[in-house]
PDB file of C-alpha atoms in Angstrom:
ATOM      1  CA  MET A   5      68.676 131.951 144.448  1.00  0.00           C
ATOM      2  CA  LYS A   6      72.120 131.887 146.370  1.00  0.00           C
ATOM      3  CA  SER A   7      74.579 128.887 145.056  1.00  0.00           C
ATOM      4  CA  SER A   8      74.223 125.725 146.501  1.00  0.00           C
ATOM      5  CA  ARG A   9      78.087 124.489 146.144  1.00  0.00           C
ATOM      6  CA  PRO A  10      79.382 126.434 149.387  1.00  0.00           C
ATOM      7  CA  TYR A  11      76.807 124.422 151.217  1.00  0.00           C
ATOM      8  CA  LEU A  12      77.138 120.811 149.492  1.00  0.00           C
ATOM      9  CA  ALA A  13      81.446 121.369 150.253  1.00  0.00           C
ATOM     10  CA  ARG A  14      80.771 122.523 154.095  1.00  0.00           C
ATOM     11  CA  ALA A  15      78.214 119.257 154.708  1.00  0.00           C
ATOM     12  CA  LEU A  16      80.469 116.760 152.568  1.00  0.00           C
ATOM     13  CA  TYR A  17      83.756 118.500 154.451  1.00  0.00           C
ATOM     14  CA  GLU A  18      82.269 117.801 158.197  1.00  0.00           C
ATOM     15  CA  TRP A  19      81.158 114.185 156.414  1.00  0.00           C
ATOM     16  CA  LEU A  20      84.851 112.957 155.231  1.00  0.00           C
ATOM     17  CA  LEU A  21      86.035 114.251 158.418  1.00  0.00           C
ATOM     18  CA  ASP A  22      83.429 112.500 160.612  1.00  0.00           C
ATOM     19  CA  ASN A  23      84.353 109.429 158.777  1.00  0.00           C
ATOM     20  CA  GLU A  24      88.234 109.660 159.489  1.00  0.00           C
ATOM     21  CA  LEU A  25      88.874 110.617 156.108  1.00  0.00           C
ATOM     22  CA  THR A  26      91.001 113.547 154.781  1.00  0.00           C
ATOM     23  CA  PRO A  27      89.499 116.075 152.604  1.00  0.00           C
ATOM     24  CA  TYR A  28      91.103 117.542 149.769  1.00  0.00           C
ATOM     25  CA  ILE A  29      90.196 119.855 147.102  1.00  0.00           C
ATOM     26  CA  VAL A  30      90.399 120.451 143.429  1.00  0.00           C
ATOM     27  CA  VAL A  31      90.627 123.880 142.570  1.00  0.00           C
ATOM     28  CA  ASP A  32      90.894 125.835 139.155  1.00  0.00           C
ATOM     29  CA  ALA A  33      93.771 128.006 139.497  1.00  0.00           C
ATOM     30  CA  GLU A  34      93.109 129.976 136.694  1.00  0.00           C
ATOM     31  CA  TYR A  35      89.733 131.370 138.086  1.00  0.00           C
ATOM     32  CA  ASP A  36      90.189 135.307 138.532  1.00  0.00           C
ATOM     33  CA  ASN A  37      91.254 135.849 142.563  1.00  0.00           C
ATOM     34  CA  VAL A  38      92.212 132.680 143.500  1.00  0.00           C
ATOM     35  CA  GLU A  39      95.471 132.857 145.159  1.00  0.00           C
ATOM     36  CA  VAL A  40      97.297 129.557 145.808  1.00  0.00           C
ATOM     37  CA  PRO A  41     101.009 128.704 145.101  1.00  0.00           C
ATOM     38  CA  ARG A  42     101.832 128.498 141.582  1.00  0.00           C
ATOM     39  CA  GLN A  43     104.689 126.653 141.403  1.00  0.00           C
ATOM     40  CA  PHE A  44     101.884 123.573 142.413  1.00  0.00           C
ATOM     41  CA  VAL A  45      99.052 124.173 139.768  1.00  0.00           C
ATOM     42  CA  GLN A  46      99.245 121.506 137.220  1.00  0.00           C
ATOM     43  CA  ASN A  47      97.307 121.955 133.574  1.00  0.00           C
ATOM     44  CA  GLY A  48      95.658 125.019 135.328  1.00  0.00           C
ATOM     45  CA  GLN A  49      94.582 122.753 138.451  1.00  0.00           C
ATOM     46  CA  ILE A  50      95.808 122.080 142.408  1.00  0.00           C
ATOM     47  CA  VAL A  51      94.663 119.646 144.630  1.00  0.00           C
ATOM     48  CA  LEU A  52      95.041 121.097 148.047  1.00  0.00           C
ATOM     49  CA  ASN A  53      94.798 119.045 151.349  1.00  0.00           C
ATOM     50  CA  LEU A  54      91.603 120.627 153.795  1.00  0.00           C
ATOM     51  CA  GLY A  55      92.490 118.112 156.351  1.00  0.00           C
ATOM     52  CA  PRO A  56      92.397 119.535 160.292  1.00  0.00           C
ATOM     53  CA  SER A  57      96.371 118.954 160.318  1.00  0.00           C
ATOM     54  CA  ALA A  58      97.440 120.256 157.188  1.00  0.00           C
ATOM     55  CA  VAL A  59      95.871 124.201 157.290  1.00  0.00           C
ATOM     56  CA  ARG A  60      95.148 126.183 160.032  1.00  0.00           C
ATOM     57  CA  ASP A  61      92.014 128.862 160.076  1.00  0.00           C
ATOM     58  CA  LEU A  62      89.948 127.175 157.923  1.00  0.00           C
ATOM     59  CA  HIS A  63      86.983 129.317 157.002  1.00  0.00           C
ATOM     60  CA  MET A  64      84.513 127.666 154.381  1.00  0.00           C
ATOM     61  CA  GLY A  65      82.424 130.904 153.762  1.00  0.00           C
ATOM     62  CA  ASN A  66      79.826 131.100 150.854  1.00  0.00           C
ATOM     63  CA  ASP A  67      81.838 133.102 148.626  1.00  0.00           C
ATOM     64  CA  MET A  68      85.120 131.960 149.394  1.00  0.00           C
ATOM     65  CA  ILE A  69      87.762 129.211 150.723  1.00  0.00           C
ATOM     66  CA  ARG A  70      90.221 131.122 153.287  1.00  0.00           C
ATOM     67  CA  PHE A  71      92.817 129.292 155.060  1.00  0.00           C
ATOM     68  CA  SER A  72      96.870 128.926 155.878  1.00  0.00           C
ATOM     69  CA  ALA A  73      98.903 126.145 155.091  1.00  0.00           C
ATOM     70  CA  ARG A  74     102.612 125.182 154.618  1.00  0.00           C
ATOM     71  CA  PHE A  75     104.619 124.988 150.943  1.00  0.00           C
ATOM     72  CA  SER A  76     108.184 123.802 151.259  1.00  0.00           C
ATOM     73  CA  GLY A  77     108.007 124.897 154.908  1.00  0.00           C
ATOM     74  CA  LYS A  78     106.573 128.393 153.936  1.00  0.00           C
ATOM     75  CA  SER A  79     102.840 129.495 155.640  1.00  0.00           C
ATOM     76  CA  GLU A  80     100.900 130.722 152.930  1.00  0.00           C
ATOM     77  CA  LEU A  81      97.271 132.285 153.084  1.00  0.00           C
ATOM     78  CA  LEU A  82      95.131 130.782 150.401  1.00  0.00           C
ATOM     79  CA  PHE A  83      91.713 132.056 149.082  1.00  0.00           C
ATOM     80  CA  VAL A  84      89.805 129.779 146.927  1.00  0.00           C
ATOM     81  CA  PRO A  85      86.531 131.635 145.458  1.00  0.00           C
ATOM     82  CA  ILE A  86      83.539 129.415 145.539  1.00  0.00           C
ATOM     83  CA  PRO A  87      82.729 128.843 142.005  1.00  0.00           C
ATOM     84  CA  ALA A  88      87.027 128.145 141.672  1.00  0.00           C
ATOM     85  CA  LEU A  89      86.083 125.096 143.755  1.00  0.00           C
ATOM     86  CA  ILE A  90      85.806 121.987 141.402  1.00  0.00           C
ATOM     87  CA  ALA A  91      86.035 118.742 143.416  1.00  0.00           C
ATOM     88  CA  LEU A  92      86.018 117.919 146.844  1.00  0.00           C
ATOM     89  CA  TYR A  93      86.673 114.206 147.646  1.00  0.00           C
ATOM     90  CA  ALA A  94      88.670 111.934 150.374  1.00  0.00           C
ATOM     91  CA  ARG A  95      92.252 111.048 149.795  1.00  0.00           C
ATOM     92  CA  GLU A  96      91.836 107.611 151.164  1.00  0.00           C
ATOM     93  CA  ASN A  97      89.089 106.151 148.677  1.00  0.00           C
ATOM     94  CA  GLY A  98      87.712 109.106 146.517  1.00  0.00           C
ATOM     95  CA  VAL A  99      84.376 109.416 147.664  1.00  0.00           C
ATOM     96  CA  GLY A 100      83.604 112.586 147.348  1.00  0.00           C
ATOM     97  CA  MET A 101      81.300 115.254 144.948  1.00  0.00           C
ATOM     98  CA  VAL A 102      82.560 117.207 141.864  1.00  0.00           C
ATOM     99  CA  PHE A 103      80.965 120.323 141.181  1.00  0.00           C
ATOM    100  CA  GLY A 104      79.615 120.670 137.762  1.00  0.00           C
ATOM    101  CA  HIS A 105      78.716 123.786 135.998  1.00  0.00           C
ATOM    102  CA  GLU A 106      75.981 125.689 137.958  1.00  0.00           C
ATOM    103  CA  PRO A 107      73.573 127.951 135.283  1.00  0.00           C
ATOM    104  CA  GLU A 108      73.319 131.621 136.194  1.00  0.00           C
ATOM    105  CA  LEU A 109      70.282 131.403 138.324  1.00  0.00           C
ATOM    106  CA  PRO A 110      68.492 134.929 139.190  1.00  0.00           C
ATOM    107  CA  THR A 111      70.067 137.349 141.734  1.00  0.00           C
ATOM    108  CA  ASP A 112      68.716 138.284 144.778  1.00  0.00           C
ATOM    109  CA  GLU A 113      67.818 141.759 144.145  1.00  0.00           C
ATOM    110  CA  ALA A 114      65.496 140.690 141.994  1.00  0.00           C
ATOM    111  CA  ASN A 115      63.631 138.533 144.649  1.00  0.00           C
ATOM    112  CA  ASP A 116      63.528 141.889 146.908  1.00  0.00           C
ATOM    113  CA  VAL A 117      60.237 142.516 145.447  1.00  0.00           C
ATOM    114  CA  ASP A 118      58.172 144.606 147.851  1.00  0.00           C
ATOM    115  CA  GLU A 119      54.851 142.721 146.573  1.00  0.00           C
ATOM    116  CA  ALA A 120      54.348 139.438 148.241  1.00  0.00           C
ATOM    117  CA  PRO A 121      54.158 135.899 146.132  1.00  0.00           C
ATOM    118  CA  VAL A 122      50.252 135.078 145.319  1.00  0.00           C
ATOM    119  CA  LEU A 123      49.065 132.223 145.356  1.00  0.00           C
ATOM    120  CA  GLU A 124      46.331 130.948 142.412  1.00  0.00           C
ATOM    121  CA  SER A 125      43.964 128.224 142.268  1.00  0.00           C
ATOM    122  CA  VAL A 126      44.169 126.506 138.918  1.00  0.00           C
ATOM    123  CA  LYS A 127      41.349 124.922 137.571  1.00  0.00           C
ATOM    124  CA  ARG A 128      41.753 121.258 135.540  1.00  0.00           C
ATOM    125  CA  PRO A 129      40.861 121.622 131.831  1.00  0.00           C
ATOM    126  CA  GLN A 130      38.145 119.237 132.408  1.00  0.00           C
ATOM    127  CA  ALA A 131      36.083 121.357 134.589  1.00  0.00           C
ATOM    128  CA  ASP A 132      36.248 124.129 132.383  1.00  0.00           C
ATOM    129  CA  ALA A 133      35.334 122.834 129.047  1.00  0.00           C
ATOM    130  CA  GLU A 134      32.678 120.757 130.802  1.00  0.00           C
ATOM    131  CA  PRO A 135      28.879 122.555 129.818  1.00  0.00           C
ATOM    132  CA  SER A 136      30.255 123.159 125.851  1.00  0.00           C
ATOM    133  CA  GLU A 137      31.265 118.574 126.192  1.00  0.00           C
ATOM    134  CA  GLN A 138      28.111 118.388 127.703  1.00  0.00           C
ATOM    135  CA  GLN A 139      26.344 120.554 124.650  1.00  0.00           C
ATOM    136  CA  ASN A 140      28.851 118.735 121.890  1.00  0.00           C
ATOM    137  CA  ALA A 141      27.606 115.265 123.951  1.00  0.00           C
ATOM    138  CA  GLU A 142      23.659 115.971 123.503  1.00  0.00           C
ATOM    139  CA  SER A 143      24.154 117.350 119.975  1.00  0.00           C
ATOM    140  CA  SER A 144      26.423 114.493 118.505  1.00  0.00           C
ATOM    141  CA  GLY A 145      23.689 111.888 120.483  1.00  0.00           C
ATOM    142  CA  GLU A 146      21.180 113.165 118.427  1.00  0.00           C
ATOM    143  CA  GLU A 147      23.343 112.703 115.165  1.00  0.00           C
ATOM    144  CA  GLU A 148      24.010 109.311 116.381  1.00  0.00           C
ATOM    145  CA  ARG A 149      20.734 108.503 116.650  1.00  0.00           C
ATOM    146  CA  THR A 150      19.730 109.966 113.441  1.00  0.00           C
ATOM    147  CA  SER A 151      23.066 108.579 111.670  1.00  0.00           C
ATOM    148  CA  ALA A 152      22.010 104.983 113.337  1.00  0.00           C
ATOM    149  CA  ALA A 153      18.511 105.338 111.824  1.00  0.00           C
ATOM    150  CA  GLU A 154      19.551 106.493 108.252  1.00  0.00           C
ATOM    151  CA  ALA A 155      22.273 103.544 108.367  1.00  0.00           C
ATOM    152  CA  ASP A 156      19.379 100.737 109.104  1.00  0.00           C
ATOM    153  CA  GLU A 157      17.223 102.158 106.583  1.00  0.00           C
ATOM    154  CA  THR A 158      19.942 101.790 104.072  1.00  0.00           C
ATOM    155  CA  GLY A 159      20.980  98.599 105.947  1.00  0.00           C
ATOM    156  CA  ALA A 160      24.176  99.329 106.843  1.00  0.00           C
ATOM    157  CA  GLU A 161      25.617  98.452 109.934  1.00  0.00           C
ATOM    158  CA  SER A 162      25.155 100.809 113.368  1.00  0.00           C
ATOM    159  CA  ASP A 163      27.157  98.504 115.858  1.00  0.00           C
ATOM    160  CA  ALA A 164      30.317 100.545 115.222  1.00  0.00           C
ATOM    161  CA  LYS A 165      28.910 103.349 116.280  1.00  0.00           C
ATOM    162  CA  SER A 166      26.739 103.134 118.925  1.00  0.00           C
ATOM    163  CA  ASP A 167      28.682 100.089 120.810  1.00  0.00           C
ATOM    164  CA  GLY A 168      31.926 100.560 119.785  1.00  0.00           C
ATOM    165  CA  GLN A 169      32.590 103.950 121.184  1.00  0.00           C
ATOM    166  CA  ALA A 170      31.458 104.997 124.821  1.00  0.00           C
ATOM    167  CA  LYS A 171      30.508 108.062 125.481  1.00  0.00           C
ATOM    168  CA  PRO A 172      32.914 109.266 128.354  1.00  0.00           C
ATOM    169  CA  PRO A 173      30.644 109.509 131.837  1.00  0.00           C
ATOM    170  CA  ARG A 174      29.439 113.139 133.124  1.00  0.00           C
ATOM    171  CA  LYS A 175      30.875 114.297 136.217  1.00  0.00           C
ATOM    172  CA  GLY A 176      28.437 113.699 139.528  1.00  0.00           C
ATOM    173  CA  ARG A 177      27.859 109.867 140.222  1.00  0.00           C
ATOM    174  CA  PRO A 178      30.620 107.793 139.544  1.00  0.00           C
ATOM    175  CA  SER A 179      28.756 105.123 137.701  1.00  0.00           C
ATOM    176  CA  LEU A 180      30.573 101.312 136.480  1.00  0.00           C
ATOM    177  CA  ARG A 181      30.023 100.030 133.348  1.00  0.00           C
ATOM    178  CA  VAL A 182      29.453  96.284 132.835  1.00  0.00           C
ATOM    179  CA  ILE A 183      31.366  95.029 129.395  1.00  0.00           C
ATOM    180  CA  LYS A 184      30.471  91.233 128.517  1.00  0.00           C
TER     181      LYS A 184
END
């Protein structure tokens, strides 16, 4: 899968412009292939104004943000790889987004398999276990009757087994049990 960061950055950039706000980006200046004026880097980061009046030829691609800007009166071409983009926010109110570390996503090459995906139906576990449950219920019912009869002969209470725990209803027509 492709990274969602460039898509979110473009959408957020347009949203900020639509709301007449000034978009700023925070860039990890120590990331590979970042080309920014090093004299303005502080703590390994640089904040750049991406407002339409501050940049020229802005291109926000899936791999890189590229634009021209002036620093101390000198025009410079800047390159910011998308993974180096830390945040995009509005200067006026700070509304925006900080981009966290993205997990390693599977590459597109792994998805280029000649086989089409296959849909499989999944059966509920209860449906698979139904025949054995019926057999168990029948045999346990015989055991309950036998043990209840033995308990009645010995004078013990059999109400706990017969009334305390009801067997789950079998599949088919729904039934209602009235409890008083």
